[in-house]
Amino acid sequence: MSRYVSFRDFDWLLLAFVLMICGLGVMEIHSATVHTKFAGAHIKQVYWILAGVGVMFLMSLVNYQALMEQIHWFYIASVASLVAVLLFGTKALGAKRWIKMPGGNHFQPSEWVKLVLILAIAKFFADMRQRELSWGDFFKAGAIVGVPMLLVLKQPDLGTALTYLPIAAMGMFLGGMQWKQGLTVVLAGVIGIGVVFYVPAVHILKSYQKQRLTSYQDPDADPQGSGYQVKQSMIAVGSGGIWGGKGSQTHGAFLPVPQTDFIFAAFSEEHGFVGALGVLLLYFIVLMRLTQNAQTAPDRAGTFVVMGVVAVLSFHILVNVGMVVGFMPVTGIPLPLMSYGGSSVLFMFLALGMVMNVRMRRFVN
């Protein structure tokens, strides 16, 4: 099969739009951190992007069908890595999310698990022959995603755990989920949320996590506490106007972590409504291009892989942008390709490498 794979079939246009988003992210990281202790973070981000492009090209050469044949081993390794985090992970800010590596670097397995889950769900549904999803298949797919999700919640890392849900949802939707099953899941989810928030005996979420999930509804109720981040972010976005301003919220250190979770707020403050709309347009083009690649996939598995990437990327964008404008709770979900962070950048480029992998094999029989 490798004889028929050529970089002429590589989606260079998709890569161009992705690098445009990355470039805007580097520019904003530099602007947001130039007078802080994080000065120089944009240089590290450039290195992560270059490394990401490298691993994307490497991933595009590895046959995704061969990877899916060995997915059970990758799945076991990913679950083992999450268990290792709970047992031996480095604790910071009350959470164990990283494993300390030689040289002082830290590895966050929960980011890489997303790629494994995309392949695992694609393999599971690609092997199904029936058009409609049975309840047995429904629960099996839920268990595939549920096990690592519970382990990540135990760290605790609510934001990353939530990013596993769209992978399962997209797989079930494309796999033939019936409307009765979907309605049942929605009702069960509503009941589950009610139990988590209103039954004192249930301790799935920490008290501070509950505050973060509800403070966005009324940030003025605790403007110096749980509502501070949302309040400052909304002020930053609003002060940008149409064309942008001087960035007083960002450069005055009022906006928390502007280079990571709130980079869209910082960018909106400095470049206004027009700049923010431009970034969203770039993301829209990337998502449409990814969907087009899913339609031209050589097999059912390839379609599920690409649409799994679409689901994760869409969820990240929706939640992060909704978070900074006060429509979504603060969950610590970064904006893909723009937010500072090596694990997030490398995962996204690995995922794009899988998309290129599928695209480059669309003419292979």
PDB file of N, CA and C in Angstrom, residues 19-113:
ATOM      1  N   LEU A  19      -1.492  26.514   9.947  1.00  0.00           N
ATOM      2  CA  LEU A  19      -0.310  27.300  10.309  1.00  0.00           C
ATOM      3  C   LEU A  19      -0.654  28.785  10.462  1.00  0.00           C
ATOM      4  N   MET A  20      -1.660  29.250   9.749  1.00  0.00           N
ATOM      5  CA  MET A  20      -2.111  30.636   9.940  1.00  0.00           C
ATOM      6  C   MET A  20      -2.662  30.824  11.350  1.00  0.00           C
ATOM      7  N   ILE A  21      -3.457  29.853  11.821  1.00  0.00           N
ATOM      8  CA  ILE A  21      -3.986  29.922  13.181  1.00  0.00           C
ATOM      9  C   ILE A  21      -2.847  29.857  14.195  1.00  0.00           C
ATOM     10  N   CYS A  22      -1.889  28.971  13.948  1.00  0.00           N
ATOM     11  CA  CYS A  22      -0.734  28.862  14.847  1.00  0.00           C
ATOM     12  C   CYS A  22       0.051  30.164  14.895  1.00  0.00           C
ATOM     13  N   GLY A  23       0.207  30.801  13.737  1.00  0.00           N
ATOM     14  CA  GLY A  23       0.939  32.066  13.684  1.00  0.00           C
ATOM     15  C   GLY A  23       0.254  33.151  14.490  1.00  0.00           C
ATOM     16  N   LEU A  24      -1.063  33.226  14.399  1.00  0.00           N
ATOM     17  CA  LEU A  24      -1.810  34.199  15.204  1.00  0.00           C
ATOM     18  C   LEU A  24      -1.659  33.893  16.688  1.00  0.00           C
ATOM     19  N   GLY A  25      -1.622  32.604  17.028  1.00  0.00           N
ATOM     20  CA  GLY A  25      -1.436  32.215  18.420  1.00  0.00           C
ATOM     21  C   GLY A  25      -0.082  32.636  18.951  1.00  0.00           C
ATOM     22  N   VAL A  26       0.972  32.411  18.173  1.00  0.00           N
ATOM     23  CA  VAL A  26       2.320  32.806  18.588  1.00  0.00           C
ATOM     24  C   VAL A  26       2.402  34.316  18.776  1.00  0.00           C
ATOM     25  N   MET A  27       1.805  35.044  17.864  1.00  0.00           N
ATOM     26  CA  MET A  27       1.793  36.504  17.951  1.00  0.00           C
ATOM     27  C   MET A  27       1.099  36.976  19.228  1.00  0.00           C
ATOM     28  N   GLU A  28      -0.040  36.352  19.556  1.00  0.00           N
ATOM     29  CA  GLU A  28      -0.778  36.772  20.740  1.00  0.00           C
ATOM     30  C   GLU A  28      -0.089  36.331  22.025  1.00  0.00           C
ATOM     31  N   ILE A  29       0.542  35.156  22.014  1.00  0.00           N
ATOM     32  CA  ILE A  29       1.297  34.702  23.192  1.00  0.00           C
ATOM     33  C   ILE A  29       2.422  35.680  23.495  1.00  0.00           C
ATOM     34  N   HIS A  30       3.114  36.138  22.443  1.00  0.00           N
ATOM     35  CA  HIS A  30       4.187  37.122  22.632  1.00  0.00           C
ATOM     36  C   HIS A  30       3.635  38.411  23.219  1.00  0.00           C
ATOM     37  N   SER A  31       2.522  38.899  22.668  1.00  0.00           N
ATOM     38  CA  SER A  31       1.944  40.157  23.135  1.00  0.00           C
ATOM     39  C   SER A  31       1.448  40.047  24.580  1.00  0.00           C
ATOM     40  N   ALA A  32       0.869  38.899  24.936  1.00  0.00           N
ATOM     41  CA  ALA A  32       0.274  38.744  26.261  1.00  0.00           C
ATOM     42  C   ALA A  32       1.305  38.501  27.358  1.00  0.00           C
ATOM     43  N   THR A  33       2.495  38.031  26.987  1.00  0.00           N
ATOM     44  CA  THR A  33       3.483  37.650  28.006  1.00  0.00           C
ATOM     45  C   THR A  33       4.754  38.498  27.980  1.00  0.00           C
ATOM     46  N   VAL A  34       4.834  39.487  27.097  1.00  0.00           N
ATOM     47  CA  VAL A  34       6.088  40.211  26.892  1.00  0.00           C
ATOM     48  C   VAL A  34       6.599  40.891  28.164  1.00  0.00           C
ATOM     49  N   HIS A  35       5.696  41.337  29.036  1.00  0.00           N
ATOM     50  CA  HIS A  35       6.118  42.036  30.253  1.00  0.00           C
ATOM     51  C   HIS A  35       5.855  41.209  31.513  1.00  0.00           C
ATOM     52  N   THR A  36       5.769  39.896  31.358  1.00  0.00           N
ATOM     53  CA  THR A  36       5.488  39.020  32.496  1.00  0.00           C
ATOM     54  C   THR A  36       6.617  38.028  32.695  1.00  0.00           C
ATOM     55  N   LYS A  37       6.473  37.188  33.728  1.00  0.00           N
ATOM     56  CA  LYS A  37       7.480  36.157  33.982  1.00  0.00           C
ATOM     57  C   LYS A  37       7.465  35.057  32.917  1.00  0.00           C
ATOM     58  N   PHE A  38       6.422  35.062  32.075  1.00  0.00           N
ATOM     59  CA  PHE A  38       6.321  34.069  31.009  1.00  0.00           C
ATOM     60  C   PHE A  38       6.893  34.589  29.689  1.00  0.00           C
ATOM     61  N   ALA A  39       7.607  35.708  29.742  1.00  0.00           N
ATOM     62  CA  ALA A  39       8.198  36.276  28.526  1.00  0.00           C
ATOM     63  C   ALA A  39       9.084  35.236  27.842  1.00  0.00           C
ATOM     64  N   GLY A  40       8.936  35.139  26.536  1.00  0.00           N
ATOM     65  CA  GLY A  40       9.679  34.138  25.775  1.00  0.00           C
ATOM     66  C   GLY A  40       8.892  32.870  25.525  1.00  0.00           C
ATOM     67  N   ALA A  41       7.676  32.800  26.057  1.00  0.00           N
ATOM     68  CA  ALA A  41       6.859  31.599  25.865  1.00  0.00           C
ATOM     69  C   ALA A  41       6.537  31.383  24.386  1.00  0.00           C
ATOM     70  N   HIS A  42       6.475  32.486  23.627  1.00  0.00           N
ATOM     71  CA  HIS A  42       6.150  32.339  22.208  1.00  0.00           C
ATOM     72  C   HIS A  42       7.247  31.602  21.443  1.00  0.00           C
ATOM     73  N   ILE A  43       8.500  31.733  21.909  1.00  0.00           N
ATOM     74  CA  ILE A  43       9.600  31.003  21.272  1.00  0.00           C
ATOM     75  C   ILE A  43       9.431  29.506  21.493  1.00  0.00           C
ATOM     76  N   LYS A  44       9.079  29.131  22.719  1.00  0.00           N
ATOM     77  CA  LYS A  44       8.829  27.714  23.009  1.00  0.00           C
ATOM     78  C   LYS A  44       7.665  27.195  22.185  1.00  0.00           C
ATOM     79  N   GLN A  45       6.655  28.055  22.012  1.00  0.00           N
ATOM     80  CA  GLN A  45       5.495  27.647  21.219  1.00  0.00           C
ATOM     81  C   GLN A  45       5.899  27.370  19.774  1.00  0.00           C
ATOM     82  N   VAL A  46       6.797  28.178  19.236  1.00  0.00           N
ATOM     83  CA  VAL A  46       7.282  27.959  17.865  1.00  0.00           C
ATOM     84  C   VAL A  46       7.962  26.602  17.774  1.00  0.00           C
ATOM     85  N   TYR A  47       8.774  26.266  18.777  1.00  0.00           N
ATOM     86  CA  TYR A  47       9.439  24.964  18.783  1.00  0.00           C
ATOM     87  C   TYR A  47       8.431  23.820  18.814  1.00  0.00           C
ATOM     88  N   TRP A  48       7.373  23.994  19.637  1.00  0.00           N
ATOM     89  CA  TRP A  48       6.331  22.959  19.714  1.00  0.00           C
ATOM     90  C   TRP A  48       5.612  22.821  18.376  1.00  0.00           C
ATOM     91  N   ILE A  49       5.371  23.921  17.702  1.00  0.00           N
ATOM     92  CA  ILE A  49       4.691  23.874  16.402  1.00  0.00           C
ATOM     93  C   ILE A  49       5.557  23.165  15.364  1.00  0.00           C
ATOM     94  N   LEU A  50       6.853  23.506  15.352  1.00  0.00           N
ATOM     95  CA  LEU A  50       7.766  22.840  14.413  1.00  0.00           C
ATOM     96  C   LEU A  50       7.836  21.342  14.684  1.00  0.00           C
ATOM     97  N   ALA A  51       7.908  20.993  15.972  1.00  0.00           N
ATOM     98  CA  ALA A  51       7.903  19.571  16.334  1.00  0.00           C
ATOM     99  C   ALA A  51       6.590  18.922  15.911  1.00  0.00           C
ATOM    100  N   GLY A  52       5.480  19.663  16.091  1.00  0.00           N
ATOM    101  CA  GLY A  52       4.180  19.141  15.707  1.00  0.00           C
ATOM    102  C   GLY A  52       4.076  18.876  14.214  1.00  0.00           C
ATOM    103  N   VAL A  53       4.591  19.803  13.411  1.00  0.00           N
ATOM    104  CA  VAL A  53       4.581  19.611  11.953  1.00  0.00           C
ATOM    105  C   VAL A  53       5.396  18.375  11.589  1.00  0.00           C
ATOM    106  N   GLY A  54       6.513  18.176  12.288  1.00  0.00           N
ATOM    107  CA  GLY A  54       7.348  17.003  12.033  1.00  0.00           C
ATOM    108  C   GLY A  54       6.620  15.701  12.327  1.00  0.00           C
ATOM    109  N   VAL A  55       5.983  15.632  13.496  1.00  0.00           N
ATOM    110  CA  VAL A  55       5.274  14.396  13.852  1.00  0.00           C
ATOM    111  C   VAL A  55       4.034  14.211  12.971  1.00  0.00           C
ATOM    112  N   MET A  56       3.462  15.304  12.477  1.00  0.00           N
ATOM    113  CA  MET A  56       2.318  15.191  11.566  1.00  0.00           C
ATOM    114  C   MET A  56       2.728  14.489  10.280  1.00  0.00           C
ATOM    115  N   PHE A  57       3.878  14.885   9.717  1.00  0.00           N
ATOM    116  CA  PHE A  57       4.358  14.234   8.500  1.00  0.00           C
ATOM    117  C   PHE A  57       4.693  12.766   8.753  1.00  0.00           C
ATOM    118  N   LEU A  58       5.289  12.477   9.908  1.00  0.00           N
ATOM    119  CA  LEU A  58       5.602  11.087  10.236  1.00  0.00           C
ATOM    120  C   LEU A  58       4.324  10.264  10.401  1.00  0.00           C
ATOM    121  N   MET A  59       3.327  10.826  11.099  1.00  0.00           N
ATOM    122  CA  MET A  59       2.075  10.117  11.312  1.00  0.00           C
ATOM    123  C   MET A  59       1.345   9.875   9.988  1.00  0.00           C
ATOM    124  N   SER A  60       1.492  10.783   9.047  1.00  0.00           N
ATOM    125  CA  SER A  60       0.797  10.622   7.765  1.00  0.00           C
ATOM    126  C   SER A  60       1.337   9.440   6.964  1.00  0.00           C
ATOM    127  N   LEU A  61       2.545   8.989   7.287  1.00  0.00           N
ATOM    128  CA  LEU A  61       3.155   7.874   6.558  1.00  0.00           C
ATOM    129  C   LEU A  61       2.831   6.516   7.157  1.00  0.00           C
ATOM    130  N   VAL A  62       2.319   6.500   8.387  1.00  0.00           N
ATOM    131  CA  VAL A  62       1.993   5.240   9.056  1.00  0.00           C
ATOM    132  C   VAL A  62       0.564   4.857   8.701  1.00  0.00           C
ATOM    133  N   ASN A  63       0.375   3.685   8.143  1.00  0.00           N
ATOM    134  CA  ASN A  63      -0.936   3.243   7.705  1.00  0.00           C
ATOM    135  C   ASN A  63      -1.913   3.202   8.879  1.00  0.00           C
ATOM    136  N   TYR A  64      -2.966   4.007   8.814  1.00  0.00           N
ATOM    137  CA  TYR A  64      -3.923   4.062   9.922  1.00  0.00           C
ATOM    138  C   TYR A  64      -4.652   2.733  10.101  1.00  0.00           C
ATOM    139  N   GLN A  65      -4.813   1.967   9.015  1.00  0.00           N
ATOM    140  CA  GLN A  65      -5.474   0.667   9.130  1.00  0.00           C
ATOM    141  C   GLN A  65      -4.615  -0.316   9.920  1.00  0.00           C
ATOM    142  N   ALA A  66      -3.300  -0.230   9.741  1.00  0.00           N
ATOM    143  CA  ALA A  66      -2.400  -1.073  10.521  1.00  0.00           C
ATOM    144  C   ALA A  66      -2.413  -0.663  11.990  1.00  0.00           C
ATOM    145  N   LEU A  67      -2.526   0.640  12.249  1.00  0.00           N
ATOM    146  CA  LEU A  67      -2.605   1.115  13.630  1.00  0.00           C
ATOM    147  C   LEU A  67      -3.863   0.592  14.318  1.00  0.00           C
ATOM    148  N   MET A  68      -4.969   0.601  13.595  1.00  0.00           N
ATOM    149  CA  MET A  68      -6.212   0.141  14.190  1.00  0.00           C
ATOM    150  C   MET A  68      -6.215  -1.361  14.460  1.00  0.00           C
ATOM    151  N   GLU A  69      -5.415  -2.111  13.716  1.00  0.00           N
ATOM    152  CA  GLU A  69      -5.303  -3.546  13.984  1.00  0.00           C
ATOM    153  C   GLU A  69      -4.617  -3.805  15.321  1.00  0.00           C
ATOM    154  N   GLN A  70      -3.822  -2.857  15.777  1.00  0.00           N
ATOM    155  CA  GLN A  70      -3.104  -2.992  17.055  1.00  0.00           C
ATOM    156  C   GLN A  70      -3.668  -2.068  18.134  1.00  0.00           C
ATOM    157  N   ILE A  71      -4.868  -1.560  17.902  1.00  0.00           N
ATOM    158  CA  ILE A  71      -5.401  -0.539  18.798  1.00  0.00           C
ATOM    159  C   ILE A  71      -5.635  -1.066  20.203  1.00  0.00           C
ATOM    160  N   HIS A  72      -5.911  -2.369  20.350  1.00  0.00           N
ATOM    161  CA  HIS A  72      -6.147  -2.895  21.695  1.00  0.00           C
ATOM    162  C   HIS A  72      -4.919  -2.743  22.576  1.00  0.00           C
ATOM    163  N   TRP A  73      -3.716  -2.862  21.970  1.00  0.00           N
ATOM    164  CA  TRP A  73      -2.487  -2.679  22.749  1.00  0.00           C
ATOM    165  C   TRP A  73      -2.293  -1.210  23.111  1.00  0.00           C
ATOM    166  N   PHE A  74      -2.591  -0.322  22.175  1.00  0.00           N
ATOM    167  CA  PHE A  74      -2.488   1.112  22.466  1.00  0.00           C
ATOM    168  C   PHE A  74      -3.477   1.519  23.557  1.00  0.00           C
ATOM    169  N   TYR A  75      -4.660   0.917  23.504  1.00  0.00           N
ATOM    170  CA  TYR A  75      -5.687   1.242  24.505  1.00  0.00           C
ATOM    171  C   TYR A  75      -5.236   0.797  25.897  1.00  0.00           C
ATOM    172  N   ILE A  76      -4.700  -0.410  25.985  1.00  0.00           N
ATOM    173  CA  ILE A  76      -4.201  -0.916  27.273  1.00  0.00           C
ATOM    174  C   ILE A  76      -3.078  -0.026  27.801  1.00  0.00           C
ATOM    175  N   ALA A  77      -2.170   0.390  26.893  1.00  0.00           N
ATOM    176  CA  ALA A  77      -1.060   1.255  27.295  1.00  0.00           C
ATOM    177  C   ALA A  77      -1.562   2.615  27.771  1.00  0.00           C
ATOM    178  N   SER A  78      -2.596   3.142  27.117  1.00  0.00           N
ATOM    179  CA  SER A  78      -3.121   4.452  27.520  1.00  0.00           C
ATOM    180  C   SER A  78      -3.779   4.376  28.893  1.00  0.00           C
ATOM    181  N   VAL A  79      -4.545   3.315  29.145  1.00  0.00           N
ATOM    182  CA  VAL A  79      -5.161   3.145  30.456  1.00  0.00           C
ATOM    183  C   VAL A  79      -4.088   2.967  31.526  1.00  0.00           C
ATOM    184  N   ALA A  80      -3.054   2.197  31.207  1.00  0.00           N
ATOM    185  CA  ALA A  80      -1.953   1.995  32.155  1.00  0.00           C
ATOM    186  C   ALA A  80      -1.242   3.305  32.465  1.00  0.00           C
ATOM    187  N   SER A  81      -1.084   4.165  31.464  1.00  0.00           N
ATOM    188  CA  SER A  81      -0.415   5.448  31.689  1.00  0.00           C
ATOM    189  C   SER A  81      -1.247   6.345  32.602  1.00  0.00           C
ATOM    190  N   LEU A  82      -2.585   6.281  32.466  1.00  0.00           N
ATOM    191  CA  LEU A  82      -3.447   7.077  33.342  1.00  0.00           C
ATOM    192  C   LEU A  82      -3.413   6.551  34.771  1.00  0.00           C
ATOM    193  N   VAL A  83      -3.323   5.235  34.921  1.00  0.00           N
ATOM    194  CA  VAL A  83      -3.174   4.659  36.263  1.00  0.00           C
ATOM    195  C   VAL A  83      -1.840   5.077  36.861  1.00  0.00           C
ATOM    196  N   ALA A  84      -0.785   5.102  36.020  1.00  0.00           N
ATOM    197  CA  ALA A  84       0.540   5.508  36.492  1.00  0.00           C
ATOM    198  C   ALA A  84       0.532   6.958  36.978  1.00  0.00           C
ATOM    199  N   VAL A  85      -0.259   7.814  36.325  1.00  0.00           N
ATOM    200  CA  VAL A  85      -0.371   9.205  36.769  1.00  0.00           C
ATOM    201  C   VAL A  85      -0.936   9.266  38.179  1.00  0.00           C
ATOM    202  N   LEU A  86      -1.967   8.476  38.446  1.00  0.00           N
ATOM    203  CA  LEU A  86      -2.581   8.468  39.773  1.00  0.00           C
ATOM    204  C   LEU A  86      -1.635   7.929  40.837  1.00  0.00           C
ATOM    205  N   LEU A  87      -0.766   6.986  40.445  1.00  0.00           N
ATOM    206  CA  LEU A  87       0.143   6.361  41.410  1.00  0.00           C
ATOM    207  C   LEU A  87       1.443   7.137  41.585  1.00  0.00           C
ATOM    208  N   PHE A  88       2.004   7.622  40.471  1.00  0.00           N
ATOM    209  CA  PHE A  88       3.343   8.226  40.518  1.00  0.00           C
ATOM    210  C   PHE A  88       3.400   9.643  39.958  1.00  0.00           C
ATOM    211  N   GLY A  89       2.252  10.222  39.638  1.00  0.00           N
ATOM    212  CA  GLY A  89       2.243  11.522  38.987  1.00  0.00           C
ATOM    213  C   GLY A  89       2.709  12.658  39.873  1.00  0.00           C
ATOM    214  N   THR A  90       3.113  13.743  39.216  1.00  0.00           N
ATOM    215  CA  THR A  90       3.534  14.955  39.913  1.00  0.00           C
ATOM    216  C   THR A  90       2.310  15.780  40.269  1.00  0.00           C
ATOM    217  N   LYS A  91       2.210  16.167  41.521  1.00  0.00           N
ATOM    218  CA  LYS A  91       1.052  16.920  41.992  1.00  0.00           C
ATOM    219  C   LYS A  91       1.319  18.418  41.906  1.00  0.00           C
ATOM    220  N   ALA A  92       0.391  19.143  41.306  1.00  0.00           N
ATOM    221  CA  ALA A  92       0.507  20.601  41.198  1.00  0.00           C
ATOM    222  C   ALA A  92      -0.887  21.199  41.246  1.00  0.00           C
ATOM    223  N   LEU A  93      -1.053  22.236  42.082  1.00  0.00           N
ATOM    224  CA  LEU A  93      -2.336  22.917  42.244  1.00  0.00           C
ATOM    225  C   LEU A  93      -3.453  21.940  42.603  1.00  0.00           C
ATOM    226  N   GLY A  94      -3.104  20.938  43.413  1.00  0.00           N
ATOM    227  CA  GLY A  94      -4.101  20.000  43.916  1.00  0.00           C
ATOM    228  C   GLY A  94      -4.494  18.899  42.957  1.00  0.00           C
ATOM    229  N   ALA A  95      -3.768  18.743  41.847  1.00  0.00           N
ATOM    230  CA  ALA A  95      -4.129  17.726  40.860  1.00  0.00           C
ATOM    231  C   ALA A  95      -2.889  16.967  40.395  1.00  0.00           C
ATOM    232  N   LYS A  96      -3.068  15.682  40.121  1.00  0.00           N
ATOM    233  CA  LYS A  96      -2.021  14.847  39.534  1.00  0.00           C
ATOM    234  C   LYS A  96      -2.364  14.623  38.069  1.00  0.00           C
ATOM    235  N   ARG A  97      -1.655  15.321  37.191  1.00  0.00           N
ATOM    236  CA  ARG A  97      -1.942  15.209  35.762  1.00  0.00           C
ATOM    237  C   ARG A  97      -0.709  14.884  34.928  1.00  0.00           C
ATOM    238  N   TRP A  98       0.471  14.942  35.529  1.00  0.00           N
ATOM    239  CA  TRP A  98       1.700  14.802  34.766  1.00  0.00           C
ATOM    240  C   TRP A  98       2.611  13.739  35.375  1.00  0.00           C
ATOM    241  N   ILE A  99       3.410  13.138  34.512  1.00  0.00           N
ATOM    242  CA  ILE A  99       4.476  12.238  34.937  1.00  0.00           C
ATOM    243  C   ILE A  99       5.795  12.932  34.623  1.00  0.00           C
ATOM    244  N   LYS A 100       6.641  13.042  35.628  1.00  0.00           N
ATOM    245  CA  LYS A 100       7.918  13.729  35.434  1.00  0.00           C
ATOM    246  C   LYS A 100       8.863  12.846  34.635  1.00  0.00           C
ATOM    247  N   MET A 101       9.409  13.405  33.574  1.00  0.00           N
ATOM    248  CA  MET A 101      10.315  12.682  32.681  1.00  0.00           C
ATOM    249  C   MET A 101      11.747  13.151  32.898  1.00  0.00           C
ATOM    250  N   PRO A 102      12.728  12.383  32.413  1.00  0.00           N
ATOM    251  CA  PRO A 102      14.124  12.810  32.517  1.00  0.00           C
ATOM    252  C   PRO A 102      14.340  14.155  31.831  1.00  0.00           C
ATOM    253  N   GLY A 103      15.165  14.992  32.448  1.00  0.00           N
ATOM    254  CA  GLY A 103      15.436  16.309  31.897  1.00  0.00           C
ATOM    255  C   GLY A 103      14.515  17.389  32.425  1.00  0.00           C
ATOM    256  N   GLY A 104      13.647  17.033  33.364  1.00  0.00           N
ATOM    257  CA  GLY A 104      12.758  18.013  33.962  1.00  0.00           C
ATOM    258  C   GLY A 104      11.468  18.251  33.207  1.00  0.00           C
ATOM    259  N   ASN A 105      11.260  17.548  32.078  1.00  0.00           N
ATOM    260  CA  ASN A 105      10.023  17.710  31.320  1.00  0.00           C
ATOM    261  C   ASN A 105       8.896  16.907  31.960  1.00  0.00           C
ATOM    262  N   HIS A 106       7.668  17.286  31.634  1.00  0.00           N
ATOM    263  CA  HIS A 106       6.494  16.606  32.179  1.00  0.00           C
ATOM    264  C   HIS A 106       5.625  16.084  31.037  1.00  0.00           C
ATOM    265  N   PHE A 107       5.148  14.864  31.211  1.00  0.00           N
ATOM    266  CA  PHE A 107       4.320  14.198  30.206  1.00  0.00           C
ATOM    267  C   PHE A 107       2.888  14.098  30.721  1.00  0.00           C
ATOM    268  N   GLN A 108       1.919  14.542  29.908  1.00  0.00           N
ATOM    269  CA  GLN A 108       0.512  14.506  30.287  1.00  0.00           C
ATOM    270  C   GLN A 108      -0.209  13.473  29.423  1.00  0.00           C
ATOM    271  N   PRO A 109      -0.355  12.245  29.926  1.00  0.00           N
ATOM    272  CA  PRO A 109      -0.947  11.167  29.124  1.00  0.00           C
ATOM    273  C   PRO A 109      -2.367  11.425  28.671  1.00  0.00           C
ATOM    274  N   SER A 110      -3.140  12.186  29.450  1.00  0.00           N
ATOM    275  CA  SER A 110      -4.552  12.377  29.134  1.00  0.00           C
ATOM    276  C   SER A 110      -4.764  13.035  27.774  1.00  0.00           C
ATOM    277  N   GLU A 111      -3.792  13.836  27.312  1.00  0.00           N
ATOM    278  CA  GLU A 111      -3.912  14.462  25.994  1.00  0.00           C
ATOM    279  C   GLU A 111      -3.792  13.420  24.886  1.00  0.00           C
ATOM    280  N   TRP A 112      -2.850  12.493  25.036  1.00  0.00           N
ATOM    281  CA  TRP A 112      -2.598  11.500  23.996  1.00  0.00           C
ATOM    282  C   TRP A 112      -3.701  10.444  23.953  1.00  0.00           C
ATOM    283  N   VAL A 113      -4.393  10.252  25.068  1.00  0.00           N
ATOM    284  CA  VAL A 113      -5.468   9.262  25.119  1.00  0.00           C
ATOM    285  C   VAL A 113      -6.566   9.616  24.121  1.00  0.00           C
TER     286      VAL A 113
END
